[in-house]
mmCIF file of C-alpha atoms and ligand atoms in Angstrom:
data_model
loop_
_atom_site.group_PDB
_atom_site.id
_atom_site.type_symbol
_atom_site.label_atom_id
_atom_site.label_comp_id
_atom_site.label_asym_id
_atom_site.label_seq_id
_atom_site.Cartn_x
_atom_site.Cartn_y
_atom_site.Cartn_z
ATOM 1 C CA MET A 27 2.263 85.678 32.527
ATOM 2 C CA LYS A 28 2.077 86.043 36.246
ATOM 3 C CA LEU A 29 -1.655 86.169 36.079
ATOM 4 C CA TYR A 30 -1.895 83.476 33.493
ATOM 5 C CA PHE A 31 -0.302 81.045 35.927
ATOM 6 C CA ARG A 32 -2.233 82.382 38.859
ATOM 7 C CA THR A 33 -5.480 81.755 37.059
ATOM 8 C CA GLN A 34 -4.644 78.145 36.420
ATOM 9 C CA HIS A 35 -3.418 77.775 39.959
ATOM 10 C CA THR A 36 -6.677 79.110 41.309
ATOM 11 C CA ARG A 37 -8.502 76.563 39.261
ATOM 12 C CA PHE A 38 -6.265 73.823 40.484
ATOM 13 C CA ILE A 39 -6.947 74.678 44.114
ATOM 14 C CA LEU A 40 -10.633 75.097 43.556
ATOM 15 C CA GLY A 41 -10.644 71.954 41.511
ATOM 16 C CA ILE A 42 -9.281 69.751 44.241
ATOM 17 C CA LEU A 43 -11.821 71.166 46.671
ATOM 18 C CA PHE A 44 -14.693 70.035 44.571
ATOM 19 C CA LEU A 45 -16.260 66.681 45.013
ATOM 20 C CA SER A 46 -16.540 65.470 41.549
ATOM 21 C CA ALA A 47 -18.855 62.808 40.513
ATOM 22 C CA LEU A 48 -18.278 62.032 36.864
ATOM 23 C CA ALA A 49 -20.591 64.160 34.878
ATOM 24 C CA LEU A 50 -22.715 61.603 33.088
ATOM 25 C CA PHE A 51 -25.830 63.519 33.951
ATOM 26 C CA LEU A 52 -26.823 66.930 35.212
ATOM 27 C CA ILE A 53 -24.219 68.531 37.413
ATOM 28 C CA PRO A 54 -25.575 71.479 39.348
ATOM 29 C CA ALA A 55 -22.924 74.134 39.734
ATOM 30 C CA THR A 56 -22.923 76.188 42.891
ATOM 31 C CA ASN A 57 -22.105 79.841 43.078
ATOM 32 C CA GLN A 58 -19.711 81.056 45.678
ATOM 33 C CA THR A 59 -21.447 84.379 45.661
ATOM 34 C CA SER A 60 -25.083 84.258 46.525
ATOM 35 C CA ALA A 61 -27.404 85.822 44.047
ATOM 36 C CA SER A 62 -28.800 88.877 45.734
ATOM 37 C CA SER A 63 -31.244 91.148 44.035
ATOM 38 C CA ASN A 64 -29.922 94.525 45.128
ATOM 39 C CA HIS A 65 -28.541 95.398 41.732
ATOM 40 C CA LEU A 66 -29.941 98.141 39.596
ATOM 41 C CA ALA A 67 -33.192 97.049 38.094
ATOM 42 C CA MET A 68 -33.137 97.093 34.324
ATOM 43 C CA SER A 69 -36.025 96.695 32.024
ATOM 44 C CA GLN A 70 -36.311 93.290 30.458
ATOM 45 C CA THR A 71 -35.532 94.642 27.022
ATOM 46 C CA ASP A 72 -32.205 96.042 28.231
ATOM 47 C CA GLU A 73 -30.987 92.694 29.433
ATOM 48 C CA TYR A 74 -28.723 90.841 27.096
ATOM 49 C CA CYS A 75 -26.999 87.550 27.752
ATOM 50 C CA ALA A 76 -24.843 86.306 24.921
ATOM 51 C CA PRO A 77 -24.671 82.801 23.465
ATOM 52 C CA PHE A 78 -21.377 81.065 22.861
ATOM 53 C CA GLU A 79 -20.030 81.633 19.383
ATOM 54 C CA ASN A 80 -18.816 78.700 17.308
ATOM 55 C CA GLY A 81 -19.623 76.262 20.114
ATOM 56 C CA GLY A 82 -19.667 73.441 17.562
ATOM 57 C CA PHE A 83 -16.202 74.285 16.145
ATOM 58 C CA GLU A 84 -17.502 74.093 12.593
ATOM 59 C CA ASN A 85 -15.722 77.408 11.959
ATOM 60 C CA GLY A 86 -12.423 76.287 13.459
ATOM 61 C CA ILE A 87 -11.119 77.720 16.698
ATOM 62 C CA MET A 88 -12.193 81.383 16.542
ATOM 63 C CA PRO A 89 -13.284 83.070 18.741
ATOM 64 C CA TRP A 90 -12.187 80.583 21.396
ATOM 65 C CA ILE A 91 -8.980 81.625 23.088
ATOM 66 C CA THR A 92 -6.527 78.807 23.586
ATOM 67 C CA SER A 93 -3.238 78.372 25.281
ATOM 68 C CA GLY A 94 -0.847 75.541 24.594
ATOM 69 C CA GLN A 95 -1.730 72.629 22.351
ATOM 70 C CA PHE A 96 -5.061 71.936 20.728
ATOM 71 C CA GLU A 97 -6.469 70.425 17.552
ATOM 72 C CA ILE A 98 -9.620 70.880 15.569
ATOM 73 C CA THR A 99 -10.562 67.263 15.048
ATOM 74 C CA ALA A 100 -13.523 64.970 14.397
ATOM 75 C CA GLY A 101 -16.244 66.013 16.798
ATOM 76 C CA ARG A 102 -19.569 64.675 17.930
ATOM 77 C CA THR A 103 -21.029 66.618 15.025
ATOM 78 C CA GLY A 104 -18.659 67.616 12.228
ATOM 79 C CA GLN A 105 -15.606 69.130 13.831
ATOM 80 C CA GLY A 106 -14.794 69.294 17.519
ATOM 81 C CA LEU A 107 -12.022 70.611 19.727
ATOM 82 C CA ALA A 108 -9.318 68.451 21.298
ATOM 83 C CA ILE A 109 -7.560 70.240 24.164
ATOM 84 C CA ILE A 110 -4.216 68.600 24.699
ATOM 85 C CA THR A 111 -3.066 71.161 27.254
ATOM 86 C CA PRO A 112 -3.964 73.393 28.972
ATOM 87 C CA TYR A 113 -7.105 75.313 28.040
ATOM 88 C CA ALA A 114 -9.612 76.950 25.731
ATOM 89 C CA ARG A 115 -11.928 79.652 26.954
ATOM 90 C CA GLN A 116 -14.590 82.065 25.762
ATOM 91 C CA LYS A 117 -16.033 85.103 27.504
ATOM 92 C CA ILE A 118 -19.599 86.191 26.798
ATOM 93 C CA ASP A 119 -21.747 89.080 27.974
ATOM 94 C CA ALA A 120 -24.132 88.341 30.806
ATOM 95 C CA GLU A 121 -26.449 90.046 33.276
ATOM 96 C CA PRO A 122 -26.602 89.722 37.064
ATOM 97 C CA ASN A 123 -28.951 87.266 38.744
ATOM 98 C CA LYS A 124 -29.702 85.163 35.697
ATOM 99 C CA ASP A 125 -30.094 81.421 35.653
ATOM 100 C CA PHE A 126 -28.405 79.461 32.937
ATOM 101 C CA THR A 127 -27.545 75.958 31.847
ATOM 102 C CA ILE A 128 -24.419 75.251 29.841
ATOM 103 C CA SER A 129 -24.545 71.999 27.910
ATOM 104 C CA LEU A 130 -21.677 70.385 26.075
ATOM 105 C CA TYR A 131 -20.473 66.997 24.979
ATOM 106 C CA ALA A 132 -17.108 65.742 26.199
ATOM 107 C CA LYS A 133 -14.885 62.707 26.128
ATOM 108 C CA THR A 134 -11.320 62.024 27.199
ATOM 109 C CA GLU A 135 -8.316 60.110 25.959
ATOM 110 C CA GLY A 136 -5.264 59.144 27.969
ATOM 111 C CA GLU A 137 -4.286 58.379 31.532
ATOM 112 C CA PHE A 138 -5.432 60.701 34.281
ATOM 113 C CA GLY A 139 -2.553 62.205 36.250
ATOM 114 C CA SER A 140 -2.483 64.262 39.406
ATOM 115 C CA ASN A 141 -3.633 67.552 37.897
ATOM 116 C CA TRP A 142 -7.231 68.185 36.997
ATOM 117 C CA THR A 143 -9.408 68.124 33.904
ATOM 118 C CA GLY A 144 -12.756 69.754 33.630
ATOM 119 C CA ILE A 145 -14.869 72.803 33.094
ATOM 120 C CA GLY A 146 -14.765 76.134 34.895
ATOM 121 C CA VAL A 147 -17.122 79.089 34.845
ATOM 122 C CA ASP A 148 -15.860 82.507 35.967
ATOM 123 C CA TYR A 149 -18.282 85.277 36.848
ATOM 124 C CA LEU A 150 -16.848 88.658 35.924
ATOM 125 C CA ASP A 151 -17.608 92.285 36.692
ATOM 126 C CA GLY A 152 -15.654 93.880 33.885
ATOM 127 C CA VAL A 153 -12.287 92.257 34.435
ATOM 128 C CA THR A 154 -12.762 91.504 38.129
ATOM 129 C CA GLU A 155 -13.569 87.929 38.951
ATOM 130 C CA LEU A 156 -16.483 87.783 41.363
ATOM 131 C CA ALA A 157 -16.689 84.018 41.785
ATOM 132 C CA ASP A 158 -16.159 80.828 39.908
ATOM 133 C CA THR A 159 -17.242 77.224 39.811
ATOM 134 C CA VAL A 160 -15.342 74.163 38.672
ATOM 135 C CA THR A 161 -16.694 70.864 37.494
ATOM 136 C CA GLN A 162 -14.031 68.176 37.472
ATOM 137 C CA ILE A 163 -13.843 65.133 35.287
ATOM 138 C CA THR A 164 -11.962 62.496 37.249
ATOM 139 C CA GLU A 165 -12.547 59.342 35.244
ATOM 140 C CA PRO A 166 -12.169 58.540 31.569
ATOM 141 C CA ILE A 167 -15.167 59.212 29.326
ATOM 142 C CA GLY A 168 -15.000 56.911 26.330
ATOM 143 C CA ASP A 169 -17.695 58.379 24.095
ATOM 144 C CA TYR A 170 -19.075 61.880 23.756
ATOM 145 C CA THR A 171 -21.275 62.365 26.813
ATOM 146 C CA LEU A 172 -23.606 65.211 27.698
ATOM 147 C CA ILE A 173 -22.472 67.400 30.580
ATOM 148 C CA GLU A 174 -24.768 70.087 31.909
ATOM 149 C CA ILE A 175 -23.764 72.836 34.304
ATOM 150 C CA SER A 176 -26.421 75.063 35.801
ATOM 151 C CA GLY A 177 -25.774 78.229 37.737
ATOM 152 C CA THR A 178 -26.919 81.738 38.586
ATOM 153 C CA THR A 179 -24.849 84.811 37.863
ATOM 154 C CA PRO A 180 -23.986 86.779 41.014
ATOM 155 C CA ALA A 181 -24.880 90.438 41.539
ATOM 156 C CA ASN A 182 -22.758 92.782 39.393
ATOM 157 C CA THR A 183 -21.967 90.153 36.782
ATOM 158 C CA SER A 184 -21.315 91.656 33.361
ATOM 159 C CA ALA A 185 -19.820 88.584 31.686
ATOM 160 C CA ILE A 186 -19.073 84.942 32.229
ATOM 161 C CA ARG A 187 -16.059 83.030 31.012
ATOM 162 C CA LEU A 188 -16.172 79.320 30.278
ATOM 163 C CA TRP A 189 -12.964 77.333 30.703
ATOM 164 C CA LEU A 190 -12.290 73.914 29.263
ATOM 165 C CA TYR A 191 -9.161 72.749 30.991
ATOM 166 C CA SER A 192 -6.860 69.765 30.857
ATOM 167 C CA GLY A 193 -3.628 69.977 32.787
ATOM 168 C CA ASN A 194 -3.751 66.312 33.405
ATOM 169 C CA GLY A 195 -2.044 64.398 30.665
ATOM 170 C CA VAL A 196 -5.410 63.555 29.147
ATOM 171 C CA THR A 197 -6.789 65.066 25.994
ATOM 172 C CA LEU A 198 -10.213 66.590 26.540
ATOM 173 C CA PHE A 199 -12.511 66.503 23.502
ATOM 174 C CA VAL A 200 -15.461 68.893 23.502
ATOM 175 C CA ASP A 201 -18.207 69.751 21.032
ATOM 176 C CA ASP A 202 -21.664 71.313 20.735
ATOM 177 C CA ILE A 203 -21.211 73.829 23.546
ATOM 178 C CA GLU A 204 -24.353 75.839 24.171
ATOM 179 C CA ILE A 205 -25.835 78.010 26.871
ATOM 180 C CA GLU A 206 -29.485 78.423 27.684
ATOM 181 C CA TRP A 207 -30.323 81.626 29.512
ATOM 182 C CA ILE A 208 -33.489 81.825 31.564
ATOM 183 C CA ASP A 209 -35.316 85.149 31.453
ATOM 184 C CA CYS A 210 -32.580 86.997 29.563
ATOM 185 C CA SER A 211 -32.624 88.024 25.937
ATOM 186 C CA THR A 212 -30.000 86.626 23.606
ATOM 187 C CA THR A 213 -30.766 89.291 21.028
ATOM 188 C CA PRO A 214 -28.005 91.903 21.092
ATOM 189 C CA PRO A 215 -29.022 95.481 21.874
ATOM 190 C CA PRO A 216 -29.024 97.809 18.854
ATOM 191 C CA PRO A 217 -25.616 99.307 18.116
ATOM 192 C CA ILE A 218 -24.836 102.730 19.520
ATOM 193 C CA PRO A 219 -25.363 105.241 16.729
ATOM 194 C CA THR A 220 -22.126 106.541 15.298
ATOM 195 C CA GLN A 221 -21.369 110.214 15.398
ATOM 196 C CA THR A 222 -21.013 110.648 11.673
ATOM 197 C CA PRO A 223 -22.052 114.208 10.968
ATOM 198 C CA GLU A 224 -25.008 114.573 8.643
ATOM 199 C CA PRO A 225 -24.351 116.650 5.556
ATOM 200 C CA THR A 226 -26.405 119.834 5.794
ATOM 201 C CA ALA A 227 -26.716 120.407 2.071
ATOM 202 C CA VAL A 228 -27.469 118.071 -0.792
ATOM 203 C CA PRO A 229 -24.358 117.760 -2.915
ATOM 204 C CA THR A 230 -24.831 119.248 -6.350
ATOM 205 C CA ALA A 231 -21.396 118.711 -7.816
ATOM 206 C CA THR A 232 -20.444 115.319 -9.209
ATOM 207 C CA PRO A 233 -18.528 113.572 -6.466
ATOM 208 C CA VAL A 234 -14.877 113.095 -7.206
ATOM 209 C CA PRO A 235 -13.497 109.731 -6.122
ATOM 210 C CA PRO A 236 -11.169 110.218 -3.225
ATOM 211 C CA THR A 237 -7.487 109.851 -3.927
ATOM 212 C CA PRO A 238 -5.915 107.420 -1.517
ATOM 213 C CA VAL A 239 -3.369 109.145 0.635
ATOM 214 C CA PRO A 240 -0.756 107.442 2.793
ATOM 215 C CA THR A 241 -1.690 107.351 6.458
ATOM 216 C CA PRO A 242 0.310 110.112 8.058
ATOM 217 C CA THR A 243 2.287 109.479 11.203
ATOM 218 C CA PRO A 244 0.160 111.067 13.895
ATOM 219 C CA GLU A 245 1.568 114.028 15.678
ATOM 220 C CA ARG A 246 3.292 112.891 18.829
ATOM 221 C CA PRO A 247 1.012 113.861 21.721
ATOM 222 C CA GLU A 248 2.523 115.849 24.558
ATOM 223 C CA ASN A 249 0.876 113.707 27.183
ATOM 224 C CA LEU A 250 2.203 110.420 25.778
ATOM 225 C CA GLU A 251 2.664 107.571 28.233
ATOM 226 C CA SER A 252 4.535 104.355 27.611
ATOM 227 C CA ILE A 253 2.604 101.436 29.028
ATOM 228 C CA MET A 254 4.670 98.253 29.323
ATOM 229 C CA ILE A 255 2.965 94.986 28.394
ATOM 230 C CA PHE A 256 5.930 92.601 28.486
ATOM 231 C CA ASP A 257 9.501 93.279 29.546
ATOM 232 C CA ASP A 258 10.516 90.302 31.688
ATOM 233 C CA ALA A 259 6.989 89.175 32.478
ATOM 234 C CA VAL A 260 3.499 89.996 31.307
ATOM 235 C CA SER A 261 2.115 93.070 33.059
ATOM 236 C CA SER A 262 -0.668 92.334 35.523
ATOM 237 C CA ASP A 263 -2.950 94.557 33.415
ATOM 238 C CA TRP A 264 -2.786 92.140 30.487
ATOM 239 C CA TYR A 265 -3.443 88.515 29.683
ATOM 240 C CA LEU A 266 -1.272 86.518 27.326
ATOM 241 C CA GLY A 267 -2.878 84.136 24.845
ATOM 242 C CA SER A 268 -2.470 82.604 21.431
ATOM 243 C CA TRP A 269 -4.021 81.008 18.391
ATOM 244 C CA GLY A 270 -2.320 78.217 16.505
ATOM 245 C CA VAL A 271 0.644 78.234 18.835
ATOM 246 C CA VAL A 272 2.244 75.192 20.457
ATOM 247 C CA SER A 273 3.588 77.010 23.470
ATOM 248 C CA LEU A 274 4.169 80.437 24.949
ATOM 249 C CA ASN A 275 7.186 80.747 27.198
ATOM 250 C CA PRO A 276 7.545 84.129 28.904
ATOM 251 C CA LEU A 277 10.723 82.944 30.638
ATOM 252 C CA ALA A 278 12.791 82.349 27.497
ATOM 253 C CA LYS A 279 16.535 82.843 28.017
ATOM 254 C CA GLU A 280 17.863 82.841 24.492
ATOM 255 C CA PRO A 281 17.683 85.212 22.744
ATOM 256 C CA ILE A 282 16.913 88.062 25.147
ATOM 257 C CA PHE A 283 16.866 91.640 23.978
ATOM 258 C CA GLU A 284 17.089 93.157 27.450
ATOM 259 C CA GLY A 285 16.754 92.079 31.065
ATOM 260 C CA GLU A 286 16.083 88.532 32.259
ATOM 261 C CA ASN A 287 13.542 87.026 29.874
ATOM 262 C CA SER A 288 11.964 87.225 26.477
ATOM 263 C CA LEU A 289 8.677 85.734 25.305
ATOM 264 C CA GLU A 290 9.076 82.674 23.084
ATOM 265 C CA VAL A 291 6.206 81.830 20.732
ATOM 266 C CA SER A 292 6.522 78.309 19.284
ATOM 267 C CA LEU A 293 4.411 77.693 16.239
ATOM 268 C CA ALA A 294 2.285 74.670 15.466
ATOM 269 C CA ASN A 295 2.321 74.573 11.688
ATOM 270 C CA GLY A 296 4.456 77.442 10.544
ATOM 271 C CA SER A 297 1.741 79.878 11.521
ATOM 272 C CA GLY A 298 0.598 81.349 14.765
ATOM 273 C CA THR A 299 -0.540 84.394 16.665
ATOM 274 C CA ALA A 300 0.420 85.563 20.115
ATOM 275 C CA PHE A 301 -1.848 88.167 21.576
ATOM 276 C CA PHE A 302 -2.045 90.423 24.576
ATOM 277 C CA GLU A 303 -5.520 90.991 25.975
ATOM 278 C CA ALA A 304 -6.082 94.234 27.853
ATOM 279 C CA LYS A 305 -7.990 93.733 31.089
ATOM 280 C CA SER A 306 -9.264 97.286 30.655
ATOM 281 C CA PRO A 307 -9.987 97.926 26.983
ATOM 282 C CA ILE A 308 -8.204 100.942 25.524
ATOM 283 C CA PRO A 309 -10.216 103.759 23.894
ATOM 284 C CA ALA A 310 -9.066 103.447 20.293
ATOM 285 C CA PRO A 311 -8.295 107.138 19.637
ATOM 286 C CA SER A 312 -5.961 107.234 22.634
ATOM 287 C CA LEU A 313 -3.629 104.615 21.130
ATOM 288 C CA TYR A 314 -0.614 106.303 19.598
ATOM 289 C CA SER A 315 1.699 103.345 18.994
ATOM 290 C CA VAL A 316 2.440 99.656 19.473
ATOM 291 C CA ASN A 317 6.127 98.946 19.999
ATOM 292 C CA PHE A 318 8.116 95.754 20.400
ATOM 293 C CA MET A 319 11.359 93.962 19.650
ATOM 294 C CA VAL A 320 11.105 90.776 17.613
ATOM 295 C CA SER A 321 13.676 88.123 16.699
ATOM 296 C CA GLY A 322 14.152 84.512 15.735
ATOM 297 C CA VAL A 323 12.786 84.050 12.239
ATOM 298 C CA ASP A 324 14.409 81.557 9.883
ATOM 299 C CA ALA A 325 14.082 83.280 6.514
ATOM 300 C CA PRO A 326 16.326 86.155 5.352
ATOM 301 C CA THR A 327 13.467 88.553 5.878
ATOM 302 C CA GLN A 328 9.958 87.914 6.987
ATOM 303 C CA THR A 329 6.701 89.720 7.415
ATOM 304 C CA PHE A 330 4.743 89.866 10.642
ATOM 305 C CA GLU A 331 1.256 91.232 11.028
ATOM 306 C CA VAL A 332 0.233 93.459 13.914
ATOM 307 C CA GLN A 333 -3.508 93.613 14.489
ATOM 308 C CA LEU A 334 -5.642 95.619 16.871
ATOM 309 C CA MET A 335 -8.965 94.007 17.681
ATOM 310 C CA ASN A 336 -12.012 94.913 19.709
ATOM 311 C CA LYS A 337 -13.567 92.493 22.167
ATOM 312 C CA SER A 338 -15.402 90.706 19.348
ATOM 313 C CA PHE A 339 -12.097 90.051 17.572
ATOM 314 C CA GLN A 340 -13.070 92.508 14.871
ATOM 315 C CA PRO A 341 -9.837 93.901 13.428
ATOM 316 C CA LEU A 342 -9.602 97.679 13.788
ATOM 317 C CA SER A 343 -6.203 97.890 12.170
ATOM 318 C CA ARG A 344 -3.784 95.567 10.415
ATOM 319 C CA SER A 345 -0.177 96.492 9.775
ATOM 320 C CA THR A 346 2.579 94.408 8.278
ATOM 321 C CA VAL A 347 6.158 94.782 9.349
ATOM 322 C CA THR A 348 9.246 93.205 7.829
ATOM 323 C CA VAL A 349 12.026 91.874 10.016
ATOM 324 C CA THR A 350 15.457 90.387 9.301
ATOM 325 C CA ALA A 351 16.471 86.928 10.494
ATOM 326 C CA GLY A 352 19.096 86.461 13.162
ATOM 327 C CA GLU A 353 18.806 89.852 14.833
ATOM 328 C CA TRP A 354 16.441 91.875 16.952
ATOM 329 C CA SER A 355 14.256 94.254 14.961
ATOM 330 C CA GLU A 356 12.590 97.233 16.567
ATOM 331 C CA ILE A 357 8.964 97.641 15.511
ATOM 332 C CA ASN A 358 7.039 100.867 16.078
ATOM 333 C CA VAL A 359 3.569 101.010 14.575
ATOM 334 C CA THR A 360 1.815 104.368 14.918
ATOM 335 C CA TYR A 361 -1.904 104.980 14.503
ATOM 336 C CA SER A 362 -3.839 107.998 13.346
ATOM 337 C CA SER A 363 -7.261 106.852 12.203
ATOM 338 C CA LEU A 364 -8.692 104.408 14.708
ATOM 339 C CA PRO A 365 -12.477 104.696 15.083
ATOM 340 C CA ALA A 366 -13.543 106.940 17.933
ATOM 341 C CA ASP A 367 -16.379 104.685 19.046
ATOM 342 C CA GLN A 368 -14.244 101.563 19.478
ATOM 343 C CA THR A 369 -12.065 100.125 22.183
ATOM 344 C CA ILE A 370 -9.072 97.864 21.734
ATOM 345 C CA GLN A 371 -8.967 94.639 23.685
ATOM 346 C CA TYR A 372 -6.411 92.573 21.777
ATOM 347 C CA ILE A 373 -3.030 93.357 20.288
ATOM 348 C CA ALA A 374 -2.158 90.353 18.127
ATOM 349 C CA ILE A 375 1.186 89.593 16.503
ATOM 350 C CA THR A 376 1.084 86.957 13.766
ATOM 351 C CA ASN A 377 3.818 85.046 12.036
ATOM 352 C CA SER A 378 2.301 83.247 9.063
ATOM 353 C CA VAL A 379 5.390 82.208 7.142
ATOM 354 C CA SER A 380 8.107 80.738 9.298
ATOM 355 C CA SER A 381 8.061 77.458 11.174
ATOM 356 C CA ALA A 382 10.695 78.696 13.618
ATOM 357 C CA PRO A 383 9.647 80.091 16.976
ATOM 358 C CA PHE A 384 9.765 83.833 17.316
ATOM 359 C CA TYR A 385 10.709 85.949 20.296
ATOM 360 C CA LEU A 386 9.257 89.179 21.634
ATOM 361 C CA ASP A 387 10.702 91.568 24.178
ATOM 362 C CA ASN A 388 9.975 95.085 25.418
ATOM 363 C CA VAL A 389 6.380 95.109 24.221
ATOM 364 C CA PHE A 390 4.693 98.378 25.095
ATOM 365 C CA ILE A 391 2.149 100.849 23.814
ATOM 366 C CA GLY A 392 2.219 104.612 23.611
ATOM 367 C CA GLN A 393 -1.030 106.080 24.877
ATOM 368 C CA ASN A 394 -2.202 109.660 24.562
ATOM 369 C CA MET A 395 -3.544 110.329 28.040
ATOM 370 C CA ASP A 396 -5.252 113.557 26.933
ATOM 371 C CA ALA A 397 -7.435 111.522 24.594
ATOM 372 C CA ILE A 398 -8.718 109.427 27.495
ATOM 373 C CA GLU A 399 -9.717 112.285 29.734
ATOM 374 C CA GLY A 400 -10.870 115.147 27.571
ATOM 375 C CA PRO A 401 -14.226 115.431 25.827
ATOM 376 C CA GLU A 402 -12.253 116.303 22.698
ATOM 377 C CA LEU A 403 -11.869 112.541 22.428
ATOM 378 C CA LEU A 404 -15.206 112.520 20.692
ATOM 379 C CA ASP A 405 -14.149 114.965 18.041
ATOM 380 C CA THR A 406 -14.638 112.544 15.199
ATOM 381 C CA GLN A 407 -13.562 114.911 12.484
ATOM 382 C CA ILE A 408 -10.035 113.597 12.188
ATOM 383 C CA PHE A 409 -11.066 109.958 12.403
ATOM 384 C CA LEU A 410 -13.723 109.820 9.723
ATOM 385 C CA PRO A 411 -13.352 110.052 5.987
ATOM 386 C CA ALA A 412 -13.988 113.533 4.680
ATOM 387 C CA ILE A 413 -17.404 114.066 3.184
ATOM 388 C CA ILE A 414 -17.116 115.103 -0.422
ATOM 389 C CA ARG A 415 -19.476 117.847 -1.457
HETATM 390 CA CA1 LIG B 526 -19.092 70.166 15.987
HETATM 391 CA CA1 LIG B 527 13.251 91.175 28.616
#
């Protein structure tokens, strides 16, 4: 959570530094890092700059990451997003030294307070922020109005992150968010071939359908490290975020499992997901376990879902766990068959039944450090289904 607040704070400071004419027409964004050309030259066909996904909100909120309160509501076209507070964001792949124009339609409702409302663009090298720009909205916008933000990605950029922020008491409505890249392909590169071994002989026997077997608990690695994500605060190696959640409070005092704080997740409509986003994605085969304490449900027993997702929010594993109301339950999910060619960026914990808030404490993962370092990591034999001959 430390970083979560820091990020907003940074935007607040940057925000007040910016002269902000109301964006009724083109607003050129300036880069704090000049665009130099001393990066590694890549061939044009290697360069990929991603579009925003679901920029029109016709598919709901995914894959936008939100914090706090939002609504999918009537938009300029079909549905749109209303950010009550504080933000929605989306990170997309980018290349260095590329010009772009982000266009979106926005309007506001409510009285402007002392905090800021507007649009931020972060330039990232992996998880390191190289620079950012902020475009403030300082006066009410009654009807959906086009805002355009142009910029150039600095050297070493590998992604950009768009922020739509309202910490101001106003509700910010946005819709039809698009990005136009100049001189950069928006066609994704072909996927990296998987390492599925080719059968060397044509099967002659009639294949027997595989019998499902329960996933075995993986053997506990010798070089197992516990990596804390939340004990009394969110580790600086992780972001905290949510979907369908009214508020996240990492300073909750009651109930606490251990130490000073727990993490309270208050749900919007009896359903919500809190997630932890790894700043450095975790090689999937190195993940041994996800562990946490959970409390605060209002039914006698209740089922939570624990999901591992890659950076595209593609689930790599879903597990359900049952907890009892009114007490802390210890959850330990172990993994044995995560795909070798994937990395884990999100650990998501969903409550889809209760309308009560739930509480998390002592969230950590067990990571097999041998699997990160050794080339045996790529031994796919144990991760792929057996080939039947
Ligand atoms: Ca729309
Ligand atoms: Ca604690």
